[in-house]
Amino acid sequence: MSDLATSAPTDFIRDIIDEDLRMNKHEGRVATRFPPEPNGYIHIGHAKSVCLNFGLAKQYKGTCNLRLDDTDPAGESMEYVESIIRDVHWLGFDWEDRLFYASDYFEKLYQFAIELIKKGEAYVCSLSPDEIREHRGSFTEPGKESPYRNRSVEENLKLFERMRAGEFADGEHVLRAKIDMAAPNIVMRDPIIYRIKREPHYRTGDRWIIYPMYDFAHCLSDALERITHSICTLEFENNRPLYDWIVERLIPANRPKQIEFARLSVSYTVLSKRRLIELVQKNYVNGWDDPRMPTVSAMRRRGYTPEAIRNFCAEIGVAKNDNLIDVALLEHCVRDDLNERSPRAMSVLRPLRVVIDNYPENQVEDFDSANHPQKPEMGTRKVPFSRVLYIERDDFMEDPPKKYNRLGPGREVRLRNAYIIKYESMLKDEKTGEVKEIHCTYDPATRNAPPADGRKVQGVIHWISAAHAVPAEVRLYDRLFTIEDPGSVEDCLQYLNPNSLEILTTCYVEQNLKNVKPGSQYQFERLGYFCADEKDTREGKPVFNRIVALRDTWTKIAGKG
RNA sequence: UGGGGCGUCGUCAAGCGGUAAGACACAGGAUUUUGGUUCCUGCAUUCGGAGGUUCGAAUCCUCCCGCCCCAGCCA
């Protein structure tokens, strides 16, 4: 397994923290937080932030809080909160008793706003949304000051109180920080810090009708939690001056510092929350945990392990460059982890009947098969062998090319963990010409042993005894999008992959998998890693999701997808 | 266009004035009862470009070029 995940990473954030520690800021304390808004499930991009924030806390023997940044009631819900709690835990991180909600700070934030008004640094503005936008100016032109900018402190206090009391309609007034309408940074042109919004909040119900804006709530929440390093993504860089402006005015000491890093992008996948919500709501996928989704719960259901995801986050690093990580790296991390831990099993996804003509009619032999070729400590299992078998339809070709290492007319192959068999004849469907059945003979002397004459066979294939086969349903998941960077496209939905889900209903797995434990991963030899679905289980017919295919050089040679 | 940020291999990413780590991907080869794993080998004379400073520059300076973010009462 990769040892990079355990080696201490170096990055610019750690440099900043080291420097702060050297200057003895915050009494040598390091406190971070992971602050998602509960308006959707967290995805692999959030996982990067989770690993970063909790990883930093661990490395510096500090703390990392989980904070739900729920300052806009629209779209937020307890279901999302619960999914976030579950997913961060599953990723392997613990915030102990430090679970916080921005909504728990509403009263304190309101008091902070009053303090700002009293300092003469915030005012109630009664411009309409359109007027506010017009007054804001543009990139090239400075904004114009609001006619309400110079209301007296008393009037502002009274108006703000009445805003809270519900005396005004939504949008009638807002509270604004009094900064500089001519600031080159548009964020600083008297930003709105409170708005009236009559929308029930999933936690505070209708107790509040005014809600603080992100810029006001976030930095103060950080301060209230005594966060030392507030790590967020690059698009908030423009907001940092405002973060500092607010904190400098309201927090006397131990002010938190905002540090930005580049958000994650992964090829062939979309991580925009807006897009993911759309995929779910318009039923392009079957919910947030559809195994094709890039969400943490989908990856769990698909069979990814938390270790694989953490290793991935360690491998990609943290920097400020815009990036597009090759999804192959994610898949590599998944294989790398699963290769170590997954027991092997045989299965046949697209069955083709094989009859061993010279094998006794009613005989059954149990082969002891290793659960892991490199790990004897993982033990063995019995795999029954009999006269009629299923092999993978792909593993027989009537007219094979030279590089094909499997069964064909005149060829001999090893049945994995069993005998060498030799092709004798085939039966075809008279109408379609499709091969229906292969007849072979076996060499009894090759039971788990090389042939005495030292001859080489064409290859090794997997198989299942027909009489002992357990029917299963197998789902092959492929990437959801067909283009490398769907995230950069306005309408990425037109690039949805129509073949992203293939359901195979006539599969067979080993009898050992009859009562497979939901959520457990196996390597189906020569096929890939599969996971028993944790949700969709059926009596006697297990359902497997393909986590990821094995690295397969033959598909490259043959040019198959 | 004003402001903010970023440009090192196909993709990420170290590097912080002393002569380009590592990972993925890719290409060869060895071992293999998984076309898996493992193991070797190869893969940036050059760091967006051009000048300059220096004995010495990816690292410092100047100019230029390219990409990303900001004009929600979203976060």
mmCIF file of N, CA and C in Angstrom, chain A residues 6-63:
data_model
loop_
_atom_site.group_PDB
_atom_site.id
_atom_site.type_symbol
_atom_site.label_atom_id
_atom_site.label_comp_id
_atom_site.label_asym_id
_atom_site.label_seq_id
_atom_site.Cartn_x
_atom_site.Cartn_y
_atom_site.Cartn_z
ATOM 1 N N THR A 6 0.819 8.271 4.778
ATOM 2 C CA THR A 6 1.212 8.353 6.178
ATOM 3 C C THR A 6 2.379 9.314 6.385
ATOM 4 N N SER A 7 3.051 9.661 5.286
ATOM 5 C CA SER A 7 4.147 10.599 5.449
ATOM 6 C C SER A 7 3.568 12.007 5.589
ATOM 7 N N ALA A 8 4.227 12.822 6.402
ATOM 8 C CA ALA A 8 3.685 14.154 6.653
ATOM 9 C C ALA A 8 3.765 14.996 5.400
ATOM 10 N N PRO A 9 2.639 15.469 4.916
ATOM 11 C CA PRO A 9 2.658 16.287 3.723
ATOM 12 C C PRO A 9 3.219 17.679 4.012
ATOM 13 N N THR A 10 3.747 18.287 2.982
ATOM 14 C CA THR A 10 4.157 19.684 3.142
ATOM 15 C C THR A 10 3.349 20.481 2.142
ATOM 16 N N ASP A 11 2.919 21.639 2.543
ATOM 17 C CA ASP A 11 2.201 22.503 1.627
ATOM 18 C C ASP A 11 2.221 23.906 2.198
ATOM 19 N N PHE A 12 1.709 24.842 1.412
ATOM 20 C CA PHE A 12 1.817 26.236 1.836
ATOM 21 C C PHE A 12 1.008 26.526 3.098
ATOM 22 N N ILE A 13 -0.054 25.753 3.317
ATOM 23 C CA ILE A 13 -0.860 26.002 4.527
ATOM 24 C C ILE A 13 -0.059 25.627 5.770
ATOM 25 N N ARG A 14 0.637 24.501 5.672
ATOM 26 C CA ARG A 14 1.457 24.092 6.819
ATOM 27 C C ARG A 14 2.593 25.087 7.064
ATOM 28 N N ASP A 15 3.085 25.674 5.981
ATOM 29 C CA ASP A 15 4.110 26.713 6.146
ATOM 30 C C ASP A 15 3.556 27.890 6.944
ATOM 31 N N ILE A 16 2.336 28.272 6.612
ATOM 32 C CA ILE A 16 1.712 29.406 7.315
ATOM 33 C C ILE A 16 1.511 29.059 8.793
ATOM 34 N N ILE A 17 1.016 27.855 9.039
ATOM 35 C CA ILE A 17 0.783 27.445 10.426
ATOM 36 C C ILE A 17 2.100 27.374 11.194
ATOM 37 N N ASP A 18 3.118 26.820 10.560
ATOM 38 C CA ASP A 18 4.432 26.745 11.220
ATOM 39 C C ASP A 18 4.912 28.133 11.602
ATOM 40 N N GLU A 19 4.711 29.068 10.685
ATOM 41 C CA GLU A 19 5.141 30.436 10.946
ATOM 42 C C GLU A 19 4.338 31.050 12.108
ATOM 43 N N ASP A 20 3.034 30.823 12.102
ATOM 44 C CA ASP A 20 2.196 31.342 13.190
ATOM 45 C C ASP A 20 2.608 30.750 14.530
ATOM 46 N N LEU A 21 2.942 29.478 14.483
ATOM 47 C CA LEU A 21 3.375 28.807 15.712
ATOM 48 C C LEU A 21 4.697 29.409 16.198
ATOM 49 N N ARG A 22 5.562 29.686 15.243
ATOM 50 C CA ARG A 22 6.848 30.278 15.585
ATOM 51 C C ARG A 22 6.626 31.647 16.238
ATOM 52 N N MET A 23 5.642 32.374 15.761
ATOM 53 C CA MET A 23 5.340 33.693 16.326
ATOM 54 C C MET A 23 4.483 33.586 17.588
ATOM 55 N N ASN A 24 4.199 32.349 17.965
ATOM 56 C CA ASN A 24 3.381 32.074 19.153
ATOM 57 C C ASN A 24 1.998 32.722 19.095
ATOM 58 N N LYS A 25 1.433 32.728 17.925
ATOM 59 C CA LYS A 25 0.055 33.215 17.809
ATOM 60 C C LYS A 25 -0.899 32.203 18.450
ATOM 61 N N HIS A 26 -1.987 32.678 18.967
ATOM 62 C CA HIS A 26 -3.012 31.796 19.549
ATOM 63 C C HIS A 26 -2.425 30.837 20.583
ATOM 64 N N GLU A 27 -1.460 31.278 21.327
ATOM 65 C CA GLU A 27 -0.806 30.458 22.369
ATOM 66 C C GLU A 27 -0.396 29.090 21.830
ATOM 67 N N GLY A 28 -0.018 29.058 20.571
ATOM 68 C CA GLY A 28 0.440 27.789 20.008
ATOM 69 C C GLY A 28 -0.678 26.817 19.679
ATOM 70 N N ARG A 29 -1.894 27.307 19.681
ATOM 71 C CA ARG A 29 -3.054 26.457 19.406
ATOM 72 C C ARG A 29 -3.321 26.382 17.902
ATOM 73 N N VAL A 30 -3.805 25.237 17.441
ATOM 74 C CA VAL A 30 -4.293 25.144 16.063
ATOM 75 C C VAL A 30 -5.724 24.639 16.113
ATOM 76 N N ALA A 31 -6.638 25.426 15.585
ATOM 77 C CA ALA A 31 -8.047 25.021 15.567
ATOM 78 C C ALA A 31 -8.612 25.292 14.180
ATOM 79 N N THR A 32 -9.139 24.232 13.572
ATOM 80 C CA THR A 32 -9.726 24.371 12.238
ATOM 81 C C THR A 32 -11.192 23.967 12.311
ATOM 82 N N ARG A 33 -11.845 24.032 11.165
ATOM 83 C CA ARG A 33 -13.240 23.611 11.143
ATOM 84 C C ARG A 33 -13.611 23.188 9.731
ATOM 85 N N PHE A 34 -14.554 22.264 9.640
ATOM 86 C CA PHE A 34 -15.115 21.927 8.333
ATOM 87 C C PHE A 34 -16.539 22.463 8.336
ATOM 88 N N PRO A 35 -16.827 23.450 7.481
ATOM 89 C CA PRO A 35 -18.094 24.180 7.578
ATOM 90 C C PRO A 35 -19.044 24.045 6.383
ATOM 91 N N PRO A 36 -19.580 22.869 6.103
ATOM 92 C CA PRO A 36 -20.470 22.736 4.948
ATOM 93 C C PRO A 36 -21.830 23.384 5.203
ATOM 94 N N GLU A 37 -22.456 23.840 4.124
ATOM 95 C CA GLU A 37 -23.852 24.256 4.231
ATOM 96 C C GLU A 37 -24.715 23.016 4.017
ATOM 97 N N PRO A 38 -25.673 22.763 4.894
ATOM 98 C CA PRO A 38 -26.480 21.538 4.735
ATOM 99 C C PRO A 38 -27.543 21.690 3.655
ATOM 100 N N ASN A 39 -27.106 21.896 2.443
ATOM 101 C CA ASN A 39 -28.060 21.994 1.330
ATOM 102 C C ASN A 39 -27.765 20.946 0.263
ATOM 103 N N GLY A 40 -27.077 19.891 0.679
ATOM 104 C CA GLY A 40 -26.775 18.809 -0.247
ATOM 105 C C GLY A 40 -25.854 17.824 0.452
ATOM 106 N N TYR A 41 -25.570 16.726 -0.233
ATOM 107 C CA TYR A 41 -24.654 15.731 0.330
ATOM 108 C C TYR A 41 -23.218 16.165 0.038
ATOM 109 N N ILE A 42 -22.284 15.769 0.881
ATOM 110 C CA ILE A 42 -20.902 16.139 0.614
ATOM 111 C C ILE A 42 -20.299 15.180 -0.424
ATOM 112 N N HIS A 43 -19.373 15.713 -1.210
ATOM 113 C CA HIS A 43 -18.776 14.923 -2.279
ATOM 114 C C HIS A 43 -17.256 14.874 -2.133
ATOM 115 N N ILE A 44 -16.612 14.305 -3.128
ATOM 116 C CA ILE A 44 -15.167 14.093 -3.064
ATOM 117 C C ILE A 44 -14.411 15.416 -2.886
ATOM 118 N N GLY A 45 -14.989 16.493 -3.403
ATOM 119 C CA GLY A 45 -14.368 17.805 -3.215
ATOM 120 C C GLY A 45 -14.404 18.224 -1.755
ATOM 121 N N HIS A 46 -15.539 17.950 -1.087
ATOM 122 C CA HIS A 46 -15.609 18.225 0.349
ATOM 123 C C HIS A 46 -14.635 17.325 1.096
ATOM 124 N N ALA A 47 -14.494 16.084 0.596
ATOM 125 C CA ALA A 47 -13.601 15.143 1.276
ATOM 126 C C ALA A 47 -12.183 15.715 1.334
ATOM 127 N N LYS A 48 -11.788 16.417 0.272
ATOM 128 C CA LYS A 48 -10.468 17.044 0.275
ATOM 129 C C LYS A 48 -10.365 18.038 1.433
ATOM 130 N N SER A 49 -11.399 18.831 1.607
ATOM 131 C CA SER A 49 -11.421 19.816 2.683
ATOM 132 C C SER A 49 -11.481 19.146 4.055
ATOM 133 N N VAL A 50 -12.269 18.080 4.157
ATOM 134 C CA VAL A 50 -12.373 17.336 5.416
ATOM 135 C C VAL A 50 -11.000 16.779 5.799
ATOM 136 N N CYS A 51 -10.353 16.128 4.839
ATOM 137 C CA CYS A 51 -9.038 15.536 5.114
ATOM 138 C C CYS A 51 -8.026 16.617 5.484
ATOM 139 N N LEU A 52 -8.120 17.751 4.808
ATOM 140 C CA LEU A 52 -7.186 18.840 5.067
ATOM 141 C C LEU A 52 -7.390 19.371 6.487
ATOM 142 N N ASN A 53 -8.627 19.750 6.794
ATOM 143 C CA ASN A 53 -8.906 20.383 8.084
ATOM 144 C C ASN A 53 -8.689 19.429 9.260
ATOM 145 N N PHE A 54 -9.211 18.225 9.146
ATOM 146 C CA PHE A 54 -9.017 17.278 10.242
ATOM 147 C C PHE A 54 -7.570 16.797 10.286
ATOM 148 N N GLY A 55 -6.961 16.690 9.103
ATOM 149 C CA GLY A 55 -5.567 16.247 9.043
ATOM 150 C C GLY A 55 -4.633 17.256 9.707
ATOM 151 N N LEU A 56 -4.894 18.526 9.465
ATOM 152 C CA LEU A 56 -4.098 19.588 10.074
ATOM 153 C C LEU A 56 -4.249 19.535 11.602
ATOM 154 N N ALA A 57 -5.497 19.404 12.041
ATOM 155 C CA ALA A 57 -5.759 19.371 13.485
ATOM 156 C C ALA A 57 -5.002 18.211 14.121
ATOM 157 N N LYS A 58 -5.035 17.080 13.445
ATOM 158 C CA LYS A 58 -4.354 15.911 13.993
ATOM 159 C C LYS A 58 -2.847 16.120 14.036
ATOM 160 N N GLN A 59 -2.303 16.609 12.922
ATOM 161 C CA GLN A 59 -0.866 16.791 12.839
ATOM 162 C C GLN A 59 -0.337 17.766 13.886
ATOM 163 N N TYR A 60 -1.113 18.817 14.146
ATOM 164 C CA TYR A 60 -0.645 19.836 15.098
ATOM 165 C C TYR A 60 -1.255 19.659 16.486
ATOM 166 N N LYS A 61 -1.834 18.477 16.708
ATOM 167 C CA LYS A 61 -2.444 18.191 17.999
ATOM 168 C C LYS A 61 -3.434 19.288 18.396
ATOM 169 N N GLY A 62 -4.204 19.700 17.422
ATOM 170 C CA GLY A 62 -5.216 20.724 17.663
ATOM 171 C C GLY A 62 -6.607 20.129 17.551
ATOM 172 N N THR A 63 -7.563 20.958 17.177
ATOM 173 C CA THR A 63 -8.939 20.485 17.081
ATOM 174 C C THR A 63 -9.526 20.883 15.738
#
